[in-house]
XYZ file of C-alpha atoms in Angstrom:
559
model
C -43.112 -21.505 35.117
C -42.004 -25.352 35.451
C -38.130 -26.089 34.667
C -38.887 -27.747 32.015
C -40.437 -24.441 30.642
C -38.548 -22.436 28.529
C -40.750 -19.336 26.573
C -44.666 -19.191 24.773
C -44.684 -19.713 21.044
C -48.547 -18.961 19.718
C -49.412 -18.588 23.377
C -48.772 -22.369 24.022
C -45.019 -22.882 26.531
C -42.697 -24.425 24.575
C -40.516 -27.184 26.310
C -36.969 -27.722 25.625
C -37.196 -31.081 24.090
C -39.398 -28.768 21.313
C -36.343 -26.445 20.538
C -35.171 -28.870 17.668
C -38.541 -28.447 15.903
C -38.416 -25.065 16.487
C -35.345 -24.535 15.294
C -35.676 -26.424 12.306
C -39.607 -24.628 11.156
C -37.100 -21.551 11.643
C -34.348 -22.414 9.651
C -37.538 -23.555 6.835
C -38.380 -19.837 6.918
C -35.284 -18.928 6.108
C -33.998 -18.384 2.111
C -30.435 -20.083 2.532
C -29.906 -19.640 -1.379
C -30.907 -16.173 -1.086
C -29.071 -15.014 1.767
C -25.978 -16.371 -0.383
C -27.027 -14.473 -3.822
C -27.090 -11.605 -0.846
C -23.723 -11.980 1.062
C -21.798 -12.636 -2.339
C -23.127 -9.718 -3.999
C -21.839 -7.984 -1.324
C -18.350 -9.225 -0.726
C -17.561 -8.869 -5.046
C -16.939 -5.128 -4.540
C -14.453 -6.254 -1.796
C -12.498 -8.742 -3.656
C -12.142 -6.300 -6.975
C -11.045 -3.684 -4.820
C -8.780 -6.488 -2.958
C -7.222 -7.656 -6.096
C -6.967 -4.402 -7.666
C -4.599 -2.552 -4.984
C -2.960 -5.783 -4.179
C 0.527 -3.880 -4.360
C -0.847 -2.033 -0.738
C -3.481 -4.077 0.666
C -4.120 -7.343 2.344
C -6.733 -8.903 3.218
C -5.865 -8.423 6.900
C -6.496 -4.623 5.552
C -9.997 -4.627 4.879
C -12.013 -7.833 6.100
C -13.815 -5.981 8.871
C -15.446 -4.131 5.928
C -17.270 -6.999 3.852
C -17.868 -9.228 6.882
C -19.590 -6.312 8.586
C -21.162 -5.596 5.443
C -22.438 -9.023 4.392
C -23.734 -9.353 7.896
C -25.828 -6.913 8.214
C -27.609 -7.559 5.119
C -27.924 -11.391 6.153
C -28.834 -10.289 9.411
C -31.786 -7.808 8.213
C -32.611 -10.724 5.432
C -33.014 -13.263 9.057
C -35.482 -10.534 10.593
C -37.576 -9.819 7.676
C -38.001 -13.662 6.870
C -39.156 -14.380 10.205
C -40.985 -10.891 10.460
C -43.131 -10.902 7.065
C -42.146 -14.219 5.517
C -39.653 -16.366 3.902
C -40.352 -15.124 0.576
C -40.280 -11.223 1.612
C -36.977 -12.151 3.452
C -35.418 -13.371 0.057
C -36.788 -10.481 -2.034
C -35.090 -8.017 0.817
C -32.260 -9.737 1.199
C -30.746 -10.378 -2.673
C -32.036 -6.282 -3.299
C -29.767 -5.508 0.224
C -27.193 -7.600 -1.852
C -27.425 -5.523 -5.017
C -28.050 -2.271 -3.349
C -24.721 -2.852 -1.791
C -22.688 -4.052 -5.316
C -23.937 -1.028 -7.069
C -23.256 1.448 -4.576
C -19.310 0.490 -5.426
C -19.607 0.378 -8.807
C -20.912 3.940 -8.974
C -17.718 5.096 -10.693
C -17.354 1.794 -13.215
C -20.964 2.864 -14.451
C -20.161 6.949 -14.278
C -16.484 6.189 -16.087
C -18.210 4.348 -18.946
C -21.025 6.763 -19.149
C -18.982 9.465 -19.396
C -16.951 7.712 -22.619
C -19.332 5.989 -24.352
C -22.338 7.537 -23.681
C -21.450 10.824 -24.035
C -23.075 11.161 -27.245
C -26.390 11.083 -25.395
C -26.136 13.661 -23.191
C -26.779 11.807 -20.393
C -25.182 12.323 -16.742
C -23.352 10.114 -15.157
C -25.240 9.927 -11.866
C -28.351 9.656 -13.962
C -26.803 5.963 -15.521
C -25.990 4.847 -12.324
C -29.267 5.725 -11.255
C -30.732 3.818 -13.665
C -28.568 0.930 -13.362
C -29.802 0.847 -9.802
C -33.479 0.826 -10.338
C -32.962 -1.981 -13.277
C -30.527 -3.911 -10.490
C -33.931 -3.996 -8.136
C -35.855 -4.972 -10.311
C -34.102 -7.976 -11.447
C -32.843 -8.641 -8.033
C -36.999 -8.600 -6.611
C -38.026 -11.055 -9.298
C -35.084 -13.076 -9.303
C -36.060 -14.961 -6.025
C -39.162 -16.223 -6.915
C -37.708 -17.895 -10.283
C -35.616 -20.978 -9.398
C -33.419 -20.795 -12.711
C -32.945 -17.237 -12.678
C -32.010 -17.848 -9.112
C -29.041 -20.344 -10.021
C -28.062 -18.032 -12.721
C -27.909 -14.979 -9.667
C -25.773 -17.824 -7.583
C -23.790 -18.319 -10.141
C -23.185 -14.851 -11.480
C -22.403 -13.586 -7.832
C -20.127 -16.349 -7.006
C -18.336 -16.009 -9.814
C -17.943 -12.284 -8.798
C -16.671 -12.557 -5.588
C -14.703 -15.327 -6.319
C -12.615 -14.663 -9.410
C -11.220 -12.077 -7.601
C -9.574 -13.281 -4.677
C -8.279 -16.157 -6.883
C -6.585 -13.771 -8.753
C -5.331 -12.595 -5.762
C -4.675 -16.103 -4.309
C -2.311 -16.649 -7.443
C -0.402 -13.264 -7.514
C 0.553 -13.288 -3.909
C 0.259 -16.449 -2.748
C 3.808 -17.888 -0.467
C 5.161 -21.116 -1.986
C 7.196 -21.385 1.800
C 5.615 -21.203 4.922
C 8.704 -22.450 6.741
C 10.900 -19.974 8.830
C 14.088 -18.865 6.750
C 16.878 -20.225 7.745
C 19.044 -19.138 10.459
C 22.010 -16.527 9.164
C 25.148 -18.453 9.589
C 27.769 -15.910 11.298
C 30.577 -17.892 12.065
C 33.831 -17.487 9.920
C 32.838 -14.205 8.766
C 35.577 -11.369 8.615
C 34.791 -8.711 10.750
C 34.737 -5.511 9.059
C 37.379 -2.214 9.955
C 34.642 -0.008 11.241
C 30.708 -0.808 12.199
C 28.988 2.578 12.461
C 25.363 2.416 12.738
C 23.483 2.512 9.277
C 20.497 4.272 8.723
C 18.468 3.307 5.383
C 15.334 5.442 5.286
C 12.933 4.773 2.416
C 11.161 7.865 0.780
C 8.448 6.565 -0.883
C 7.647 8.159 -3.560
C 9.943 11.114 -3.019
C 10.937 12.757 -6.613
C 14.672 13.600 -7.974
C 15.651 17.491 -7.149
C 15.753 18.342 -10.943
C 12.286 15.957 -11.599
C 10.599 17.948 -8.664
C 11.840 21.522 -10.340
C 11.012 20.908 -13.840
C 7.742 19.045 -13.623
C 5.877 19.829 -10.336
C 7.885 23.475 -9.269
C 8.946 22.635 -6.303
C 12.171 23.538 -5.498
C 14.408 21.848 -3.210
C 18.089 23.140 -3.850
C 18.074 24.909 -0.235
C 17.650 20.891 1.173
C 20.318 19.233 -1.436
C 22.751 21.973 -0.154
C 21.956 21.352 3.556
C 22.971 17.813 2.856
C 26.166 18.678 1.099
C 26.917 20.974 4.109
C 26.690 17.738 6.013
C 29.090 15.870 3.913
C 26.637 13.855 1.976
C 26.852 13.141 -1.659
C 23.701 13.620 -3.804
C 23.250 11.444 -6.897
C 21.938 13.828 -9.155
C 21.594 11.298 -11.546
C 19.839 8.078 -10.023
C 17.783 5.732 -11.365
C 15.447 3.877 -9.384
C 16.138 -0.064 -9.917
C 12.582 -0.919 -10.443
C 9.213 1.681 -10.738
C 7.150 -0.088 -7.949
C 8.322 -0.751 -4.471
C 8.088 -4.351 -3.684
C 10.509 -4.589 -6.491
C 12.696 -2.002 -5.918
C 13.685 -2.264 -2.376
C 14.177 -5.810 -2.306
C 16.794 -4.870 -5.255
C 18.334 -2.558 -2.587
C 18.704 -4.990 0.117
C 19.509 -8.148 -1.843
C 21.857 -6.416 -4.150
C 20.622 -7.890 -6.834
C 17.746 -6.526 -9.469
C 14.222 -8.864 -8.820
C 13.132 -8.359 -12.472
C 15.257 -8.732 -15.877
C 14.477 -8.717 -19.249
C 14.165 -11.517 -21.279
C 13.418 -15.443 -20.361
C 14.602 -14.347 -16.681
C 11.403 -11.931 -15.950
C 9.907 -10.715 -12.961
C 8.188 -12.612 -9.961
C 5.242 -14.450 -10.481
C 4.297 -13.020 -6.752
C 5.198 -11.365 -3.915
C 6.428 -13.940 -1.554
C 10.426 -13.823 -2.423
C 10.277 -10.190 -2.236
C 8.232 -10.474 1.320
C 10.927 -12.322 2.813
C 13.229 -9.969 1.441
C 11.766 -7.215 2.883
C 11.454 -8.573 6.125
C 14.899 -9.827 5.995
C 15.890 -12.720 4.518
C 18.156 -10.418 2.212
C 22.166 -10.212 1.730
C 22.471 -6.971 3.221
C 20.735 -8.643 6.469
C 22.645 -11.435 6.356
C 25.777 -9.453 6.234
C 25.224 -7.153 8.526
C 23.967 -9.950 11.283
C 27.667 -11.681 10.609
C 28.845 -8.187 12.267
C 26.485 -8.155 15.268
C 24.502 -5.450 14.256
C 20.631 -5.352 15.620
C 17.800 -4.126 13.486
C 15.356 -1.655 14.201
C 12.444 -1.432 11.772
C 9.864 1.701 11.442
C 7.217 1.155 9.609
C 3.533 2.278 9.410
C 0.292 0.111 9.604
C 1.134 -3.623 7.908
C 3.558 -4.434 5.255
C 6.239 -6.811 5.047
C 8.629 -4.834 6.435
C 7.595 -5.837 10.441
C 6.403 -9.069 9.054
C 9.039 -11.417 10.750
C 7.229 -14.866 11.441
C 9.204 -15.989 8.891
C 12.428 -13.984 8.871
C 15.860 -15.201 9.873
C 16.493 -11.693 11.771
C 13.361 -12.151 13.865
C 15.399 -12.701 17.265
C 18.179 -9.893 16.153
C 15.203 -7.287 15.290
C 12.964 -4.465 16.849
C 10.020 -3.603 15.127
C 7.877 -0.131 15.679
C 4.669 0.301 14.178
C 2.662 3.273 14.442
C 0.292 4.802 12.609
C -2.525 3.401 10.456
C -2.480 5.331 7.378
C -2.751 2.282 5.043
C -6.028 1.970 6.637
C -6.810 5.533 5.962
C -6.360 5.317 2.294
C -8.357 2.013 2.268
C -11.998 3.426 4.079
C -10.970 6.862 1.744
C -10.932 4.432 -1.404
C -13.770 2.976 -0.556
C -15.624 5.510 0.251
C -14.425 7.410 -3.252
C -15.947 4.454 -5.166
C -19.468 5.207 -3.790
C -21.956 8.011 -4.360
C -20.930 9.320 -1.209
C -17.903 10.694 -1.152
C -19.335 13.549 -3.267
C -22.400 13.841 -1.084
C -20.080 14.342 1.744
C -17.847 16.927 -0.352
C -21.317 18.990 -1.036
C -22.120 18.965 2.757
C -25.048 16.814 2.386
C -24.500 14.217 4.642
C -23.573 14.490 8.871
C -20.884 15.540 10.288
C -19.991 12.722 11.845
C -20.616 10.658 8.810
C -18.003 12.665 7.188
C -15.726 12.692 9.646
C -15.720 8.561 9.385
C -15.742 9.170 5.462
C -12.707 10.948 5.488
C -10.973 8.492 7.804
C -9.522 11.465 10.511
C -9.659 8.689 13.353
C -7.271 6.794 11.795
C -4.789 9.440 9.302
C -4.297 12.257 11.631
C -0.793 12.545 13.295
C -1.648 13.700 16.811
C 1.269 14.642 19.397
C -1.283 13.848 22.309
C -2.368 10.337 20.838
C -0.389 7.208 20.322
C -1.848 5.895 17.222
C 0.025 9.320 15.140
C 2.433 7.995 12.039
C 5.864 7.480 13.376
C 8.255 9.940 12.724
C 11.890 10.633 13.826
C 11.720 11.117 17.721
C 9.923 7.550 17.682
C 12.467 6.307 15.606
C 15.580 7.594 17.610
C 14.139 6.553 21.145
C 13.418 2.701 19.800
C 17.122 3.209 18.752
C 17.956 4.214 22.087
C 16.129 1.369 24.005
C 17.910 -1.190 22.229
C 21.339 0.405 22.804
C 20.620 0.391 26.206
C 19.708 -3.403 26.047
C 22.342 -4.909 24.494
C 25.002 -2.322 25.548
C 27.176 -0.568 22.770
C 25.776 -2.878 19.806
C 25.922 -1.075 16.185
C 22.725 -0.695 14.889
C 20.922 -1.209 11.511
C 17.537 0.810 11.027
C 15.213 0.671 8.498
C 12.664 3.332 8.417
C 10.039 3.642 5.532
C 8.661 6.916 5.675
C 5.092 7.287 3.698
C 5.230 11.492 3.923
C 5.668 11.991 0.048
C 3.432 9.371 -0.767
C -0.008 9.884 -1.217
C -2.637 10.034 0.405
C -0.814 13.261 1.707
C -2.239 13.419 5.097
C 0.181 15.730 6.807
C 1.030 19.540 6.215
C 4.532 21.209 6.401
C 5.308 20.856 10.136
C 4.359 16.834 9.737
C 0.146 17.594 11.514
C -2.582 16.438 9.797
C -3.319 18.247 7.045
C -7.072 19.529 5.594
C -5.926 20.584 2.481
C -8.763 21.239 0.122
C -7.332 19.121 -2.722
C -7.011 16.191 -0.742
C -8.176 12.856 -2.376
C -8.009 9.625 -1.032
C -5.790 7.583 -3.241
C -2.233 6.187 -3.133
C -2.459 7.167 -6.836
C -3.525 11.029 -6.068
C 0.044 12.512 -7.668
C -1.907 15.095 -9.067
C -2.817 16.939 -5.440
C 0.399 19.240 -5.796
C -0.328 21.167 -2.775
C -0.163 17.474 -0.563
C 2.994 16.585 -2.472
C 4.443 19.934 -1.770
C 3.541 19.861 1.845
C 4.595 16.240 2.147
C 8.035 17.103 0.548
C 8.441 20.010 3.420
C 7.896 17.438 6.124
C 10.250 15.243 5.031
C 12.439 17.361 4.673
C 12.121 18.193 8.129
C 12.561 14.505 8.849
C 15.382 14.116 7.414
C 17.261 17.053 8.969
C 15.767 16.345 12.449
C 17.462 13.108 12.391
C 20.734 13.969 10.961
C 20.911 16.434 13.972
C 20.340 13.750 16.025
C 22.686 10.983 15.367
C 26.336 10.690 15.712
C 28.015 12.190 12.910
C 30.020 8.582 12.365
C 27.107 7.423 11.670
C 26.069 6.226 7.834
C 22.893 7.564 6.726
C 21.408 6.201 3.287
C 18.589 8.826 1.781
C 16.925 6.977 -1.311
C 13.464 6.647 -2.431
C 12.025 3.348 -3.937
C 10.654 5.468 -7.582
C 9.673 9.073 -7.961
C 5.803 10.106 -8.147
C 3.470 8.743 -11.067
C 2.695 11.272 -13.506
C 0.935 11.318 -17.165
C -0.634 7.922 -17.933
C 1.698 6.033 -15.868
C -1.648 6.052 -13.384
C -3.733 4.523 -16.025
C -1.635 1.249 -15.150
C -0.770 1.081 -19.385
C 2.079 -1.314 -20.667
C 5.785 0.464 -20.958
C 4.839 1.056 -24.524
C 1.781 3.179 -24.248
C 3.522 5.302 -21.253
C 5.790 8.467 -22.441
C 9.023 8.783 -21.625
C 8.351 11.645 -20.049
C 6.432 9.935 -17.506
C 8.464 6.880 -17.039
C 11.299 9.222 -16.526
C 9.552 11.130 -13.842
C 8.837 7.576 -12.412
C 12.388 6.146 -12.594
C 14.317 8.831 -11.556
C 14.775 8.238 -7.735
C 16.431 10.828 -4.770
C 19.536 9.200 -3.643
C 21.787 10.623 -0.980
C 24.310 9.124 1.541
C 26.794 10.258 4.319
C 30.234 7.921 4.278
C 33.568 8.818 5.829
C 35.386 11.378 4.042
C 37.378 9.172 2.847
C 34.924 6.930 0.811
C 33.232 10.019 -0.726
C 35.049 9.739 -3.727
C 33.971 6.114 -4.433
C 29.931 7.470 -4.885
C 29.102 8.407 -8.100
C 26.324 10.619 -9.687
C 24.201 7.622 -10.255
C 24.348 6.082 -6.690
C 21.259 4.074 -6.144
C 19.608 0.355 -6.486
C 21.627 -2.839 -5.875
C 25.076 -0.965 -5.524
C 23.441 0.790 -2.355
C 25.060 -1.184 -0.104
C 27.711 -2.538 -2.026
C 29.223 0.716 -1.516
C 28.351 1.315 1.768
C 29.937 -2.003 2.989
C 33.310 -1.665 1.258
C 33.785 1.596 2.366
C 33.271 0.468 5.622
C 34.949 -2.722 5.568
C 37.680 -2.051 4.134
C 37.217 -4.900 1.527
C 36.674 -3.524 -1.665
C 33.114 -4.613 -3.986
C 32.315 -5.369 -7.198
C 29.736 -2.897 -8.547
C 26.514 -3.947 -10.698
C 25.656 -2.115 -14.027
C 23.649 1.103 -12.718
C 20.434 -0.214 -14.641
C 16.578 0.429 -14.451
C 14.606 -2.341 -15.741
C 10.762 -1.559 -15.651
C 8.026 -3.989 -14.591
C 4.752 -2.795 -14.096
C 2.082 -4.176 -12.813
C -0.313 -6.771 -14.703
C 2.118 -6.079 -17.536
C 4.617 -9.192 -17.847
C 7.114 -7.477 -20.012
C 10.374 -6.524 -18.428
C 12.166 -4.064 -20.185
C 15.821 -1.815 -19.978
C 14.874 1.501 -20.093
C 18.245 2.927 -18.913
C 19.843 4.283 -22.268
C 16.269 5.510 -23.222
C 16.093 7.698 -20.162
C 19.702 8.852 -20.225
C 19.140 10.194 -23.824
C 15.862 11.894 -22.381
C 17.436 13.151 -19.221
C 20.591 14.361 -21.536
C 17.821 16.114 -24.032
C 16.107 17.685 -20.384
C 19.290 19.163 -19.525
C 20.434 20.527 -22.756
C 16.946 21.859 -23.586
């Protein structure tokens, strides 16, 4: 073959200076429109699911699964054009497309057949089934009518698009310029500077909550802790019900939502930098010299500190992917085949990937476990041993009572039968229980471990969801009963003896570390109302539910 050869098209050698018409006849072949229809289809279960969980997941959380996705049907939609035709390649490719939307909207289409169609008798499989084989239809004939066609461009743009504006607007940052640097000169240095420990127990339920609603007693722990000269707030209120609200409330002292012309954040990015310090308690504790050590698992604000004034002061460790987890297990819930898998009907393997165990288990012998104490207290030894006998600040938000409840009593992975794969899956009592005994065991490891000068804060950001509180319902469809189960937050914390009497029954929220720094400093703090002020969700309303759920708690205990 000459140089100038490059490959036989039609049995004739085709030169280079004929690539350009060959490249162009190819790109003829191929439906552009209809790959389009195709790819958008198939990102619009992506960016409901995106917008929808928006309090968990980014979109650095799931991209790899609608640009794989959208690929592959493009990529089949390229080979069958230039295989069988540019008009077979469109036909293939918009079906792929719709083949893929209705596969996640199996449980929209099996949720409305079940309520309004009930009457008929129909199953819900058999609807989606049906809404499949109409879907083909209309998607095969679609390509080959040019109006139909814009209305399919239009309809699936419009799909994947309304979505992630939504998204756009509820989280978008209005600042994307590093917070400013904490000023620490002047500052009065404070009597004592113990290290602090703040860990986060997402999720985790009051003692008397746990008893009453789920059984599950945990009196024997509470006691433990008073042994070790904590103080248990047998009467906290969490500040807000969801946690981007409620733990920047914690660390900024101050509440992020109130009722009235005041409301709640229109997104997330003031409570981001919060979270990843650009908060008072930060600030404060920086004007002491105290380094931070954060534990967190998978993404999150938290270790997000591009932005954060304590980025030079801080030590981040993130292990674990469990956020991940709970993302392939959602998506996999919304399709037919998370029940094929539960009947046995599909591979091993298959299910395996289905039930994410590459990515939740917590293995000693691998790296990419969940982080729990003993990878907490060495990060907090590395950085002593760095910058010598510097007092410490760490930060540790532990997932274990939160579903998805991957891990069993001694913190392994756990197989429970009633697993589901949902950050809203209260309802799996035997996770929650086991995920309660591992933090437990947590906890107690730790405060084993540390000095006994140390401070240790024990709070959770809101107890579990429970009732109709799941159905994501404004404050005034939700019964008290639930939003007190929500509201009412474990709160613990270990001072000197001699501050113990300044911690009242109702230690929690934005007076969290008012009290921990006076005590400490010696320079006494004005406390905040003890208040709970609901926001929830899509629902703009803020409202004071604090008297309501003392007169329910009151009629609980006198019941």
């Amino acid at each position: 073959m000459m140089s100038g050869d490059v490959g036989k098209v039609g049995g004739q050698r085709l030169q280079k200076r004929d690539w350009p018409a060959f490249v162009n006849s190819l790109v003829g072949r191929l439906p552009i429109r209809s790959f389009t229809v195709a790819a958008l289809l198939t990102v619009a279960p992506f960016s409901a699911f995106l917008y929808g969980t928006r309090e968990y997941v980014g979109i650095g959380d799931i991209w790899r699964y609608p640009v794989t996705a959208a690929g592959v049907v493009v990529a089949l939609g390229i080979c069958t054009s230039v295989v069988l035709g540019r008009s077979w390649g469109a036909r293939g490719s918009v079906v792929l497309g719709w083949l893929v939307f209705a596969l996640f909207w199996y449980r929209d289409v099996s949720s409305f057949a079940d309520r309004r169609l009930s009457f008929v008798g129909m199953p819900a499989e058999l609807a989606w089934v049906l809404v499949l084989i109409v879907g083909v239809v209309v998607a095969y004939r679609l390509t080959s009518r040019p109006r139909l066609m814009k209305a399919g461009l239009l309809f699936s743009l419009t799909m994947a698009a309304l979505p992630l504006i939504q998204y756009g607007v509820a989280t978008v940052s209005h600042g994307t310029q590093p917070g400013a640097k904490l000023d620490t000169a002047n500052i009065d240095q404070w009597e004592s500077k113990p290290d602090i420990y703040y860990l986060v127990l997402d999720g985790l339920g009051r003692a008397d909550v746990l008893n009453k609603i789920y059984g599950i007693d945990i009196s024997g722990f509470t006691d433990t802790l008073r042994e070790e000269r904590f103080v248990v707030a047998d009467r906290a209120l969490s500040p807000h019900p969801m946690t981007w609200l409620s733990v920047p409330a914690v660390l900024d002292q101050e509440y992020q939502a109130y009722p009235g012309l005041r409301g709640r954040p229109a997104t997330h990015s003031q409570t981001n930098r919060i979270m990843s310090g650009d908060s008072q308690t930060h600030k404060e504790l920086a004007g002491q010299g105290y380094r931070f050590v954060i534990a967190t698992e998978g993404g999150g604000p938290f270790c997000d500190l591009d932005l954060s004034p304590i980025q030079e002061l801080a030590t981040c460790l993130v292990k674990g992917d469990s956020l991940s987890a709970a993302v392939r297990e959602r998506l996999a819930w919304l399709t037919p085949l998370y029940g094929l898998a539960n009947r046995g009907l599909l591979p091993k393997v298959v299910n395996r990937w289905l039930a994410a165990e590459d990515l939740r288990w917590t293995d000693p012998k691998r790296s990419s476990g969940t982080f729990m104490v003993d990878d907490v207290l060495r990060t907090v030894d590395s950085v002593k041993e760095e910058h010598a006998l510097v007092p410490v600040f760490v930060l540790a938000h532990m997932m274990y009572p939160h579903p998805p409840y991957t891990l069993d009593s001694d913190c392994g992975p756990s197989s429970h039968e009633t697993f589901r794969p949902s950050v809203d899956a209260w309802d799996d009592l035997m996770g929650m229980r086991m995920g309660i005994d591992c933090t437990q065991q947590q906890i107690l490891s730790l405060i084993d471990s540390v000095g006994r000068d140390a401070v240790i804060v024990l709070q959770s950001d809101h107890g579990p969801g429970h009732g109709s509180l799941i159905g994501e319902t404004t404050v005034g469809e939700i019964p008290v009963e639930d939003l007190w189960i929500r509201a009412s937050a474990f709160s613990a914390v270990r001072l000197p003896d001699r501050c113990r009497s300044q911690v009242s029954d109702t230690y929690a929220g934005v007076n969290t570390f008012r009290v921990v720094f006076s005590c400490i400093s010696g320079i006494p703090r004005a406390l905040e109302p003890q208040s709970s002020f609901w926001a929830w969700y899509d629902d703009r309303a803020v409202v004071d539910l604090t008297e309501r759920l003392r007169r329910y708690e009151d009629f609980v205990q006198t019941g």
